[in-house]
Amino acid sequence: MGSLPHVVEDCLGIVQVFSDGSILRSEDINFPMEVQDDGSAVWKDCLFDEKHNLYLRLYKPRSPSAAKLPILYFFHGGGFCVGSRTWPNCHSCCLRLASALQVLVVAPDYRLAPEHRLPAALDDALTAVKWLKNEALLSKSGGGDEWLGDGVDFDRVFILGDSSGGNLAHHLAVELGRGSPDLAPVRVRGYVLMAPFFGGTVRTKSEAEGPPEQFLNLEILDRFWRLSVPIGNSADHPLANPFGPSSPSLESIELGPILVLVGGNEVMKDRIEEYSKRLKEMGKDMEGRVCASAALGTGVRPRPHGVGRARARRHGLSAAVCLRPRPSPCPSAAVRPTGGRGLPMHARGRCLPSAHALVAVAFHHDVFRQHLQNSF
């Protein structure tokens, strides 16, 4: 009599892979936070990929202050294995972004690993931006979604991604920099990568010395990569490591303006700093900033119910979640225009947010908003 299937990979108790290859994804997740909605923004869901039944969520200010709203894509994090536009942290983030920045936020879901390994997530991200092109073309003839008519500016689109979403933002910058797909009349003006989830088989100092009790420690990050890269590949896969041994050169690609943010306590800090350094050495229009004594990220630590909850406690997951700013030293940071194409943002010595919901709002609020509302 054979042995019963047993768990061989466990992602935070939310996704479990068994020895027989079966996968169990918990839909019963306890979030130690509620949606923070002050009523200043409204939202709705739209199907953008019928084949894979993928939805995105649109957000806009209840009372727009501009005739035309810039468009801000938000790609959630989760190591390519967990996360959704519907999670309270993501939903709260997008509500606040729409209201405080006076933008139309587009928050797509994408297929998750290990059921759908890379490049599925990137394919879905590309589909999501091509969806916007189709809506822009339809709007010219009076068709398309009513939220994407005369009240939005398809010429001012920005892409923001957190963690694995930051990885997607990088690869979107690369794909669009190559000119494929052609998004006209949509124009992407810049990218914000928040603690982008990159990998590699050679450990950096911050990875090797990162505290194992940290929520997103090296063990968990390695597990995410094992479950998300194509089978038989490592964290040096080109979609994981932009500068891996088989990764294509970025030298000749015209990347749009890029801002990279990483917390001083991030396990991936050194890897992300190296990414920023190498792009800058190539002459790319980018700026990288480390926020001292902080870790950027979703700010929420979901807990599965039942057995998974006990496992989460063993992993040291905390129910303590804060979407408010907390004091933390952070250098003043600015992205200055290069040749008139810059993505100006400025940190004015404010509190560093403990969640991505506030990074572009409280941390880079004034100049980012001004930039979004002014044409180049």
PDB file of C-alpha atoms in Angstrom, residues 126-250:
ATOM      1  CA  LEU A 126       0.679  42.484 -21.512  1.00  0.00           C
ATOM      2  CA  THR A 127      -2.922  41.526 -22.194  1.00  0.00           C
ATOM      3  CA  ALA A 128      -4.022  44.028 -19.546  1.00  0.00           C
ATOM      4  CA  VAL A 129      -2.160  46.935 -21.164  1.00  0.00           C
ATOM      5  CA  LYS A 130      -3.356  45.914 -24.634  1.00  0.00           C
ATOM      6  CA  TRP A 131      -6.883  45.987 -23.219  1.00  0.00           C
ATOM      7  CA  LEU A 132      -6.367  49.689 -22.526  1.00  0.00           C
ATOM      8  CA  LYS A 133      -5.299  50.277 -26.132  1.00  0.00           C
ATOM      9  CA  ASN A 134      -8.485  48.625 -27.337  1.00  0.00           C
ATOM     10  CA  GLU A 135     -10.543  50.795 -24.993  1.00  0.00           C
ATOM     11  CA  ALA A 136      -8.759  53.906 -26.273  1.00  0.00           C
ATOM     12  CA  LEU A 137      -9.568  52.999 -29.867  1.00  0.00           C
ATOM     13  CA  LEU A 138     -13.187  52.244 -28.996  1.00  0.00           C
ATOM     14  CA  SER A 139     -13.530  55.562 -27.184  1.00  0.00           C
ATOM     15  CA  LYS A 140     -12.768  57.420 -30.415  1.00  0.00           C
ATOM     16  CA  SER A 141     -15.987  56.089 -31.896  1.00  0.00           C
ATOM     17  CA  GLY A 142     -17.993  56.611 -28.741  1.00  0.00           C
ATOM     18  CA  GLY A 143     -17.742  52.980 -27.660  1.00  0.00           C
ATOM     19  CA  GLY A 144     -15.846  51.168 -24.941  1.00  0.00           C
ATOM     20  CA  ASP A 145     -16.234  51.454 -21.198  1.00  0.00           C
ATOM     21  CA  GLU A 146     -17.887  54.666 -20.035  1.00  0.00           C
ATOM     22  CA  TRP A 147     -15.148  55.203 -17.442  1.00  0.00           C
ATOM     23  CA  LEU A 148     -12.562  55.304 -20.230  1.00  0.00           C
ATOM     24  CA  GLY A 149     -14.072  57.990 -22.404  1.00  0.00           C
ATOM     25  CA  ASP A 150     -13.339  61.703 -22.542  1.00  0.00           C
ATOM     26  CA  GLY A 151     -12.572  61.836 -18.833  1.00  0.00           C
ATOM     27  CA  VAL A 152      -9.212  60.027 -19.028  1.00  0.00           C
ATOM     28  CA  ASP A 153      -5.923  60.839 -20.726  1.00  0.00           C
ATOM     29  CA  PHE A 154      -4.546  57.875 -22.671  1.00  0.00           C
ATOM     30  CA  ASP A 155      -1.412  59.915 -23.363  1.00  0.00           C
ATOM     31  CA  ARG A 156      -0.432  59.904 -19.670  1.00  0.00           C
ATOM     32  CA  VAL A 157      -0.208  56.331 -18.428  1.00  0.00           C
ATOM     33  CA  PHE A 158       2.044  55.134 -15.606  1.00  0.00           C
ATOM     34  CA  ILE A 159       2.782  51.614 -14.422  1.00  0.00           C
ATOM     35  CA  LEU A 160       3.387  50.836 -10.739  1.00  0.00           C
ATOM     36  CA  GLY A 161       4.157  47.387  -9.388  1.00  0.00           C
ATOM     37  CA  ASP A 162       4.827  45.993  -5.930  1.00  0.00           C
ATOM     38  CA  SER A 163       7.130  42.967  -5.428  1.00  0.00           C
ATOM     39  CA  SER A 164       6.241  40.510  -8.206  1.00  0.00           C
ATOM     40  CA  GLY A 165       4.210  43.358  -9.659  1.00  0.00           C
ATOM     41  CA  GLY A 166       7.434  45.391  -9.733  1.00  0.00           C
ATOM     42  CA  ASN A 167       9.057  42.541 -11.637  1.00  0.00           C
ATOM     43  CA  LEU A 168       6.190  42.721 -14.135  1.00  0.00           C
ATOM     44  CA  ALA A 169       6.612  46.501 -14.397  1.00  0.00           C
ATOM     45  CA  HIS A 170      10.269  45.970 -15.347  1.00  0.00           C
ATOM     46  CA  HIS A 171       9.429  43.428 -18.019  1.00  0.00           C
ATOM     47  CA  LEU A 172       6.646  45.616 -19.364  1.00  0.00           C
ATOM     48  CA  ALA A 173       9.166  48.453 -19.659  1.00  0.00           C
ATOM     49  CA  VAL A 174      11.440  46.113 -21.610  1.00  0.00           C
ATOM     50  CA  GLU A 175       8.685  44.819 -23.903  1.00  0.00           C
ATOM     51  CA  LEU A 176       7.282  48.273 -24.584  1.00  0.00           C
ATOM     52  CA  GLY A 177      10.809  49.624 -25.030  1.00  0.00           C
ATOM     53  CA  ARG A 178      11.265  47.114 -27.823  1.00  0.00           C
ATOM     54  CA  GLY A 179       8.155  48.502 -29.464  1.00  0.00           C
ATOM     55  CA  SER A 180       6.083  45.361 -29.080  1.00  0.00           C
ATOM     56  CA  PRO A 181       3.230  45.635 -28.571  1.00  0.00           C
ATOM     57  CA  ASP A 182       2.485  49.005 -30.150  1.00  0.00           C
ATOM     58  CA  LEU A 183       0.043  50.649 -27.756  1.00  0.00           C
ATOM     59  CA  ALA A 184      -0.813  53.789 -29.730  1.00  0.00           C
ATOM     60  CA  PRO A 185      -2.762  55.905 -28.894  1.00  0.00           C
ATOM     61  CA  VAL A 186      -1.837  54.830 -25.345  1.00  0.00           C
ATOM     62  CA  ARG A 187       1.473  56.237 -24.129  1.00  0.00           C
ATOM     63  CA  VAL A 188       3.272  54.941 -21.036  1.00  0.00           C
ATOM     64  CA  ARG A 189       5.209  57.792 -19.433  1.00  0.00           C
ATOM     65  CA  GLY A 190       7.033  56.026 -16.613  1.00  0.00           C
ATOM     66  CA  TYR A 191       7.342  53.106 -14.220  1.00  0.00           C
ATOM     67  CA  VAL A 192       7.540  52.742 -10.437  1.00  0.00           C
ATOM     68  CA  LEU A 193       9.054  49.499  -9.120  1.00  0.00           C
ATOM     69  CA  MET A 194       8.441  48.988  -5.412  1.00  0.00           C
ATOM     70  CA  ALA A 195      10.753  46.372  -3.912  1.00  0.00           C
ATOM     71  CA  PRO A 196      10.709  44.496  -7.237  1.00  0.00           C
ATOM     72  CA  PHE A 197      10.900  40.733  -6.860  1.00  0.00           C
ATOM     73  CA  PHE A 198      14.109  39.678  -8.629  1.00  0.00           C
ATOM     74  CA  GLY A 199      16.144  36.547  -8.037  1.00  0.00           C
ATOM     75  CA  GLY A 200      19.447  34.839  -8.717  1.00  0.00           C
ATOM     76  CA  THR A 201      21.392  31.766  -7.692  1.00  0.00           C
ATOM     77  CA  VAL A 202      24.335  33.783  -6.343  1.00  0.00           C
ATOM     78  CA  ARG A 203      23.427  35.218  -2.947  1.00  0.00           C
ATOM     79  CA  THR A 204      23.823  38.891  -2.208  1.00  0.00           C
ATOM     80  CA  LYS A 205      25.000  40.102   1.192  1.00  0.00           C
ATOM     81  CA  SER A 206      21.517  41.161   2.306  1.00  0.00           C
ATOM     82  CA  GLU A 207      20.114  37.792   1.230  1.00  0.00           C
ATOM     83  CA  ALA A 208      22.812  35.796   2.992  1.00  0.00           C
ATOM     84  CA  GLU A 209      22.604  37.829   6.194  1.00  0.00           C
ATOM     85  CA  GLY A 210      18.877  38.572   6.267  1.00  0.00           C
ATOM     86  CA  PRO A 211      17.149  37.544   9.510  1.00  0.00           C
ATOM     87  CA  PRO A 212      15.329  34.213   9.072  1.00  0.00           C
ATOM     88  CA  GLU A 213      12.452  35.391  11.254  1.00  0.00           C
ATOM     89  CA  GLN A 214      11.631  38.240   8.866  1.00  0.00           C
ATOM     90  CA  PHE A 215       8.214  37.822   7.246  1.00  0.00           C
ATOM     91  CA  LEU A 216       9.589  37.669   3.702  1.00  0.00           C
ATOM     92  CA  ASN A 217      12.798  35.801   4.416  1.00  0.00           C
ATOM     93  CA  LEU A 218      15.098  34.009   2.002  1.00  0.00           C
ATOM     94  CA  GLU A 219      13.423  30.642   2.561  1.00  0.00           C
ATOM     95  CA  ILE A 220      10.055  32.000   1.459  1.00  0.00           C
ATOM     96  CA  LEU A 221      11.525  33.912  -1.491  1.00  0.00           C
ATOM     97  CA  ASP A 222      13.348  30.786  -2.699  1.00  0.00           C
ATOM     98  CA  ARG A 223      10.106  28.846  -2.443  1.00  0.00           C
ATOM     99  CA  PHE A 224       8.297  31.435  -4.537  1.00  0.00           C
ATOM    100  CA  TRP A 225      10.920  31.063  -7.272  1.00  0.00           C
ATOM    101  CA  ARG A 226      10.855  27.260  -7.190  1.00  0.00           C
ATOM    102  CA  LEU A 227       7.123  27.370  -7.734  1.00  0.00           C
ATOM    103  CA  SER A 228       6.959  30.160 -10.305  1.00  0.00           C
ATOM    104  CA  VAL A 229       9.798  29.718 -12.817  1.00  0.00           C
ATOM    105  CA  PRO A 230       9.339  27.172 -15.624  1.00  0.00           C
ATOM    106  CA  ILE A 231      10.011  23.629 -14.416  1.00  0.00           C
ATOM    107  CA  GLY A 232      13.685  22.749 -14.703  1.00  0.00           C
ATOM    108  CA  ASN A 233      14.817  26.365 -14.340  1.00  0.00           C
ATOM    109  CA  SER A 234      16.337  28.305 -11.457  1.00  0.00           C
ATOM    110  CA  ALA A 235      16.127  31.838 -10.096  1.00  0.00           C
ATOM    111  CA  ASP A 236      18.568  32.799 -12.863  1.00  0.00           C
ATOM    112  CA  HIS A 237      15.769  32.453 -15.414  1.00  0.00           C
ATOM    113  CA  PRO A 238      15.533  35.709 -17.452  1.00  0.00           C
ATOM    114  CA  LEU A 239      12.115  36.504 -15.986  1.00  0.00           C
ATOM    115  CA  ALA A 240      13.566  36.218 -12.479  1.00  0.00           C
ATOM    116  CA  ASN A 241      17.049  37.660 -12.964  1.00  0.00           C
ATOM    117  CA  PRO A 242      17.279  40.560 -15.460  1.00  0.00           C
ATOM    118  CA  PHE A 243      21.074  40.149 -15.488  1.00  0.00           C
ATOM    119  CA  GLY A 244      21.291  36.364 -15.332  1.00  0.00           C
ATOM    120  CA  PRO A 245      23.624  34.291 -17.524  1.00  0.00           C
ATOM    121  CA  SER A 246      20.948  33.756 -20.189  1.00  0.00           C
ATOM    122  CA  SER A 247      19.159  37.094 -19.850  1.00  0.00           C
ATOM    123  CA  PRO A 248      19.080  39.312 -22.954  1.00  0.00           C
ATOM    124  CA  SER A 249      21.063  42.535 -22.914  1.00  0.00           C
ATOM    125  CA  LEU A 250      19.179  45.705 -22.046  1.00  0.00           C
TER     126      LEU A 250
END
